[in-house]
Coordinates of C-alpha atoms and ligand atoms in Angstrom, one line a residue:
M1 CA -17.1 1.2 12.7
L2 CA -15.3 -0.4 10.2
V3 CA -15.7 0.8 7.2
Q4 CA -15.2 4.5 9.3
A5 CA -11.6 3.4 10.6
T6 CA -10.8 2.2 7.0
Q7 CA -12.4 5.4 5.3
G8 CA -9.2 6.9 2.8
H9 CA -7.0 4.0 3.5
S10 CA -6.6 2.4 -0.3
A11 CA -4.1 -0.7 0.0
R12 CA 0.0 -0.5 -1.6
V13 CA -0.3 -2.1 -4.5
V14 CA 2.7 -4.1 -5.2
V15 CA 2.9 -6.0 -9.0
L16 CA 5.9 -8.8 -9.5
G17 CA 5.6 -8.4 -13.9
N18 CA 8.2 -8.8 -16.5
E19 CA 6.9 -10.5 -19.8
K20 CA 9.7 -12.6 -19.9
G21 CA 8.7 -15.9 -18.2
G22 CA 11.0 -17.9 -15.5
T23 CA 12.7 -14.5 -14.0
G24 CA 11.5 -15.3 -10.5
K25 CA 8.9 -13.3 -10.2
S26 CA 6.6 -16.0 -8.8
T27 CA 9.8 -16.5 -6.0
L28 CA 10.0 -12.9 -5.0
A29 CA 6.1 -12.6 -4.9
V30 CA 6.0 -14.8 -1.9
H31 CA 9.1 -13.5 -0.2
I32 CA 8.0 -9.9 -0.4
V33 CA 4.3 -11.6 0.7
V34 CA 5.9 -13.3 3.6
A35 CA 7.8 -10.3 5.0
L36 CA 5.3 -8.1 4.5
L37 CA 3.0 -10.4 7.2
K38 CA 5.6 -11.0 9.4
A39 CA 5.9 -7.2 10.3
G40 CA 2.6 -7.1 11.2
Q41 CA 1.1 -5.6 6.9
R42 CA -2.6 -6.9 6.1
V43 CA -1.7 -8.7 2.8
A44 CA -4.0 -9.4 0.4
T45 CA -2.7 -11.6 -2.9
I46 CA -3.8 -11.8 -6.5
D47 CA -2.2 -14.0 -9.2
L48 CA -3.4 -13.3 -12.5
D49 CA -1.1 -15.9 -14.3
S50 CA -4.6 -18.4 -14.6
R51 CA -2.9 -20.7 -16.1
Q52 CA 0.3 -21.9 -13.8
Q53 CA -1.2 -20.0 -11.0
S54 CA 2.5 -21.0 -8.9
L55 CA 1.8 -18.6 -6.4
T56 CA -1.7 -20.1 -5.6
R57 CA 0.0 -23.6 -5.5
Y58 CA 3.3 -21.8 -3.7
L59 CA 0.3 -20.7 -0.9
D60 CA -1.6 -24.1 -0.7
N61 CA 1.3 -25.9 -0.5
R62 CA 2.3 -23.6 2.8
R63 CA -1.1 -23.6 4.5
R64 CA -1.0 -27.4 3.2
W65 CA 2.3 -27.9 5.7
A66 CA 1.1 -25.8 8.0
E67 CA -1.5 -28.1 9.0
H68 CA 0.8 -31.3 8.5
T69 CA 3.1 -29.8 10.8
G70 CA 1.1 -27.6 13.5
L71 CA 3.0 -24.5 12.3
S72 CA 1.6 -20.8 12.2
L73 CA 2.6 -20.1 9.2
E74 CA 1.5 -16.9 7.8
L75 CA -0.8 -16.1 4.9
P76 CA -2.3 -13.6 2.9
E77 CA -5.7 -13.5 1.6
H78 CA -5.5 -14.5 -1.8
R79 CA -7.8 -15.2 -5.4
A80 CA -6.6 -16.3 -7.7
I81 CA -8.1 -14.4 -11.1
A82 CA -10.4 -18.0 -13.3
L83 CA -9.6 -17.1 -17.6
G84 CA -12.6 -16.7 -19.2
Q85 CA -13.8 -19.1 -21.2
S86 CA -16.0 -17.7 -23.9
M87 CA -14.7 -17.9 -27.6
Q88 CA -14.8 -14.2 -27.6
I89 CA -12.0 -12.0 -26.6
A90 CA -14.3 -9.2 -26.3
D91 CA -16.3 -11.3 -23.6
N92 CA -13.3 -13.0 -21.8
E93 CA -11.7 -9.7 -21.0
R94 CA -14.9 -8.2 -19.8
S95 CA -15.2 -11.4 -17.5
E96 CA -11.4 -11.6 -16.6
F97 CA -12.1 -7.5 -15.8
E98 CA -14.7 -7.8 -13.7
E99 CA -13.3 -10.3 -11.0
F100 CA -9.8 -8.6 -10.9
A101 CA -11.9 -5.5 -10.2
D102 CA -14.4 -7.1 -7.5
A103 CA -11.0 -8.9 -5.6
V104 CA -9.0 -5.7 -5.8
A105 CA -12.5 -3.5 -4.1
C106 CA -12.9 -6.2 -1.6
V107 CA -9.0 -5.9 -0.1
E108 CA -8.1 -2.3 -0.7
H109 CA -10.0 -0.7 2.3
S110 CA -9.0 -3.3 4.4
H111 CA -5.7 -4.3 3.9
D112 CA -2.4 -2.8 3.7
F113 CA -0.9 -4.5 0.8
I114 CA -1.8 -6.1 -2.4
V115 CA 0.6 -8.0 -4.1
I116 CA 0.0 -9.1 -7.2
D117 CA 2.1 -11.9 -9.4
T118 CA 1.4 -11.3 -13.3
P119 CA 2.4 -14.2 -16.0
G120 CA 5.5 -14.0 -18.2
S121 CA 3.4 -13.1 -21.3
D122 CA 1.8 -10.0 -22.5
S123 CA -2.0 -9.9 -21.8
Y124 CA -4.8 -7.5 -20.9
L125 CA -5.0 -8.7 -17.1
M126 CA -1.4 -7.7 -17.0
R127 CA -1.5 -4.8 -18.8
L128 CA -4.4 -3.6 -16.7
A129 CA -2.2 -4.9 -13.0
H130 CA 0.6 -2.3 -14.5
A131 CA -1.0 0.3 -14.5
M132 CA -2.3 -0.3 -11.0
A133 CA 1.0 -0.6 -9.9
D134 CA 2.5 1.5 -7.1
T135 CA 5.3 -0.1 -7.1
L136 CA 6.4 -2.6 -9.4
V137 CA 8.9 -5.2 -9.0
T138 CA 10.9 -6.9 -12.4
P139 CA 13.1 -9.5 -11.6
L140 CA 15.6 -10.3 -14.3
N141 CA 18.0 -13.5 -14.7
D142 CA 22.1 -12.3 -15.5
S143 CA 21.8 -13.3 -19.2
F144 CA 21.4 -10.7 -22.5
L145 CA 18.5 -12.8 -23.4
D146 CA 16.2 -11.1 -21.2
F147 CA 17.7 -8.4 -20.9
D148 CA 15.8 -8.0 -24.5
V149 CA 12.6 -7.8 -23.3
L150 CA 14.2 -3.9 -21.3
G151 CA 16.2 -2.7 -23.7
N152 CA 18.4 -3.1 -27.4
V153 CA 22.0 -3.8 -27.0
D154 CA 24.9 -2.7 -29.8
P155 CA 26.2 -6.5 -30.5
V156 CA 29.8 -4.5 -30.5
S157 CA 29.8 -2.1 -27.4
H158 CA 27.0 -3.6 -25.7
A159 CA 25.8 -0.2 -25.7
V160 CA 21.9 0.1 -24.6
I161 CA 20.4 0.8 -28.3
G162 CA 16.6 1.9 -27.2
P163 CA 13.7 0.5 -24.6
S164 CA 12.5 -2.8 -26.3
H165 CA 8.6 -4.2 -25.7
Y166 CA 7.7 -4.4 -22.2
A167 CA 9.9 -1.0 -20.8
S168 CA 7.8 0.8 -23.6
M169 CA 4.4 -0.9 -22.3
V170 CA 5.3 -0.2 -18.5
T171 CA 7.1 3.6 -19.5
D172 CA 3.4 3.8 -20.9
A173 CA 1.4 2.5 -18.2
R174 CA 3.4 4.7 -15.5
R175 CA 2.0 7.3 -17.8
Q176 CA -1.2 6.6 -17.8
R177 CA -1.2 6.4 -14.0
R178 CA 0.7 9.8 -13.7
Q179 CA -2.0 11.6 -15.9
L180 CA -4.7 9.8 -13.7
D181 CA -4.1 10.4 -10.0
G182 CA -0.1 11.9 -10.6
I183 CA 1.5 8.9 -8.9
D184 CA 5.3 8.2 -10.0
T185 CA 5.1 4.1 -10.3
D186 CA 8.4 3.2 -8.3
W187 CA 10.0 0.6 -10.5
I188 CA 12.6 -2.1 -9.3
L189 CA 14.4 -4.0 -11.3
V190 CA 15.9 -6.9 -9.5
R191 CA 19.0 -8.5 -10.9
N192 CA 18.1 -12.7 -9.8
R193 CA 20.3 -15.7 -9.7
L194 CA 23.4 -14.1 -10.3
S195 CA 26.9 -16.4 -10.7
M196 CA 28.7 -15.9 -7.5
L197 CA 31.6 -15.6 -9.4
G198 CA 31.8 -12.4 -11.2
S199 CA 32.4 -12.6 -15.0
R200 CA 32.1 -10.0 -17.6
N201 CA 28.9 -10.4 -18.8
N202 CA 27.8 -9.9 -15.4
D203 CA 29.6 -6.6 -16.0
L204 CA 28.2 -5.3 -19.5
I205 CA 25.0 -6.3 -17.8
S206 CA 25.4 -4.5 -14.6
G207 CA 26.7 -1.1 -16.9
G208 CA 23.5 -1.6 -19.5
L209 CA 21.1 -1.7 -16.1
K210 CA 23.2 1.6 -15.3
E211 CA 21.8 3.1 -18.8
L212 CA 18.8 2.0 -18.9
A213 CA 17.7 3.0 -15.1
M214 CA 18.6 6.7 -16.4
R215 CA 16.8 6.4 -19.4
L216 CA 13.5 4.7 -18.3
G217 CA 13.5 6.3 -14.2
L218 CA 13.7 2.7 -13.1
R219 CA 16.1 1.1 -9.7
P220 CA 17.9 -1.5 -9.9
L221 CA 18.8 -4.0 -7.0
E222 CA 20.9 -6.9 -7.0
G223 CA 19.0 -9.2 -6.1
F224 CA 19.0 -13.1 -4.6
A225 CA 22.0 -15.4 -6.1
E226 CA 21.3 -18.7 -7.6
R227 CA 21.2 -21.3 -5.1
L228 CA 19.1 -24.4 -4.5
V229 CA 17.3 -23.6 -1.2
Y230 CA 14.8 -21.4 -3.5
R231 CA 13.8 -24.1 -5.6
E232 CA 13.2 -26.9 -2.8
F233 CA 11.3 -24.2 -0.6
F234 CA 8.4 -24.7 -2.9
P235 CA 6.7 -27.8 -2.2
R236 CA 6.5 -26.9 1.7
G237 CA 5.4 -23.0 0.5
L238 CA 8.4 -22.1 2.5
T239 CA 10.6 -18.9 2.1
A240 CA 14.3 -18.0 3.4
L241 CA 12.3 -15.9 6.2
D242 CA 11.1 -18.4 8.2
D243 CA 12.4 -20.1 11.2
L244 CA 15.2 -21.8 10.1
D245 CA 15.3 -24.9 12.2
E246 CA 13.9 -28.6 11.6
A247 CA 11.1 -28.5 12.4
T248 CA 9.7 -25.7 10.3
L249 CA 12.3 -26.3 6.9
G250 CA 11.3 -30.8 7.5
T251 CA 15.0 -31.0 7.0
R252 CA 18.2 -29.5 8.6
P253 CA 19.1 -25.6 8.1
S254 CA 22.4 -25.4 5.8
M255 CA 25.0 -22.9 5.4
G256 CA 22.6 -21.9 1.4
H257 CA 19.6 -20.7 4.1
V258 CA 21.2 -18.7 6.5
T259 CA 22.9 -16.6 2.8
A260 CA 19.6 -16.9 1.4
R261 CA 17.9 -15.6 4.6
E262 CA 20.8 -12.3 4.8
E263 CA 20.1 -11.7 1.4
V264 CA 16.4 -11.7 1.1
T265 CA 16.3 -9.3 4.2
A266 CA 19.0 -6.7 2.7
L267 CA 16.6 -6.4 -0.8
L268 CA 13.7 -6.0 1.3
R269 CA 14.9 -3.5 3.5
Q270 CA 16.0 -1.6 -0.7
L271 CA 12.2 -2.1 -1.8
K272 CA 11.9 0.7 0.5
L273 CA 8.1 -0.7 1.1
P274 CA 6.1 2.0 3.3
L275 CA 4.8 0.2 6.7
D276 CA 1.9 0.4 8.9
E277 CA 2.9 1.9 11.8
R278 CA 0.4 -0.2 14.0
G279 CA 0.8 -3.8 12.1
R280 CA 5.0 -3.2 12.9
R281 CA 4.5 -2.4 16.1
R282 CA 1.8 -5.4 16.0
A283 CA 4.6 -7.5 14.9
A284 CA 6.5 -6.2 17.5
N285 CA 4.8 -7.0 20.5
R286 CA 4.2 -10.0 19.4
A287 CA 7.6 -10.9 18.4
E288 CA 8.3 -10.7 22.5
W289 CA 5.8 -12.8 23.7
F290 CA 7.1 -15.3 21.6
A291 CA 10.4 -14.2 23.1
Q292 CA 8.9 -14.6 26.4
A293 CA 7.7 -17.3 26.1
D294 CA 10.6 -18.6 25.1
T295 CA 10.3 -18.8 21.2
P296 CA 12.8 -16.9 19.7
L297 CA 11.6 -15.4 16.2
E298 CA 13.7 -12.5 14.7
L299 CA 10.4 -10.7 13.3
H300 CA 11.9 -6.8 13.4
D301 CA 15.1 -6.6 10.8
I302 CA 12.9 -8.3 7.9
V303 CA 12.0 -5.0 6.4
G304 CA 13.3 -2.1 6.8
A305 CA 11.3 1.4 7.2
Ligands
ATP1 N1 17.5 -17.1 -7.0 C1 17.2 -18.7 -7.5 N2 18.1 -19.7 -7.0 C2 17.5 -20.2 -7.8 N3 16.4 -20.9 -8.3 C3 15.5 -19.9 -8.6 C4 16.0 -18.9 -8.1 N4 14.8 -17.6 -8.6 C5 13.8 -18.6 -8.4 N5 14.1 -19.8 -9.0 C6 13.4 -21.2 -9.5 O1 13.6 -20.5 -11.0 C7 12.6 -21.1 -11.6 C8 11.1 -19.9 -12.0 O2 11.2 -19.5 -10.9 P1 9.8 -18.8 -10.8 O3 8.7 -19.6 -11.0 O4 9.5 -17.9 -9.6 O5 9.8 -17.7 -11.7 P2 8.5 -16.7 -12.7 O6 8.8 -15.0 -13.3 O7 7.3 -16.5 -11.8 O8 7.7 -17.6 -14.1 P3 6.4 -17.8 -15.2 O9 7.1 -16.9 -15.8 O10 6.5 -18.7 -15.4 O11 5.5 -17.8 -14.2 C9 11.9 -21.7 -10.5 O12 12.2 -23.5 -10.8 C10 12.4 -21.2 -9.5 O13 12.3 -22.4 -8.4
MG2 MG1 5.5 -17.6 -12.6

């Protein structure tokens, strides 16, 4: 029965990627995951950053905080891929590939989304994930040092001279994907840690991104401002989408929490991830049930259609 019900269905693969480290991949990954879960979607996650395992640790912290507080915080079905331990690169790549392929096979027909967090460096598995992406989300800090992995910039005019290494790798991965099944990966560039004060640097980067967007076929989006709350969420595995009350946060909610929630909600709408209708209805029903039980939840407007 279950097989029949799920036949033909294949989860949408959302990959967080950028060859530059520390741009906000894991932070954004956990916000996307929690938003999708709150919208009633069935979500699986795979951590390919086998060394740091930030997403794995974030979700472990979330589980532990839920146990400690007795709150029912949403969690995805998660798997971390172990690095191959052999001295031979080919053997390592084979074992990592097998583990990754198995992780995908276990969830691709039973879940609506697979969210994959990748390491901030080039690797075999990272390339493989990019070639599988239906949606590729690349966070980018507002600095020309970060911009450099996407495009080379003329020192005088700041005009984009050409794509750099990571952009070329993504272009190749997208071409392979198109040839394989005709699907064009939706590549979204999310600016992160934006300064709240406008600057000439911001304007120059905006201009460069517009030019790159035309050349590479990607969508640049304004993401998150630089806010302390994003850094404080990790030890409790929380996100700006969780209830902003003292019981959930373990501290008093601030204006920073409220504005973070607004910008996360706005970004998620613009990602335009296609939601499964049944899941959305389940979430709406649950919200209504909670509302009647006098525990208001704001689930409806987290992810737009
Ligand atoms: N908008 C933000 N405001 C403030 N701090 C942020 C913001 N986004 C991310 N950070 C912080 O920046 C650091 C890097 O973020 P994160 O670990 O999500 O990046 P990453 O791309 O996954 O890094 P890596 O390449 O090492 O895996 C973390 O300390 C995180 O808490
Ligand atoms: Mg990370």
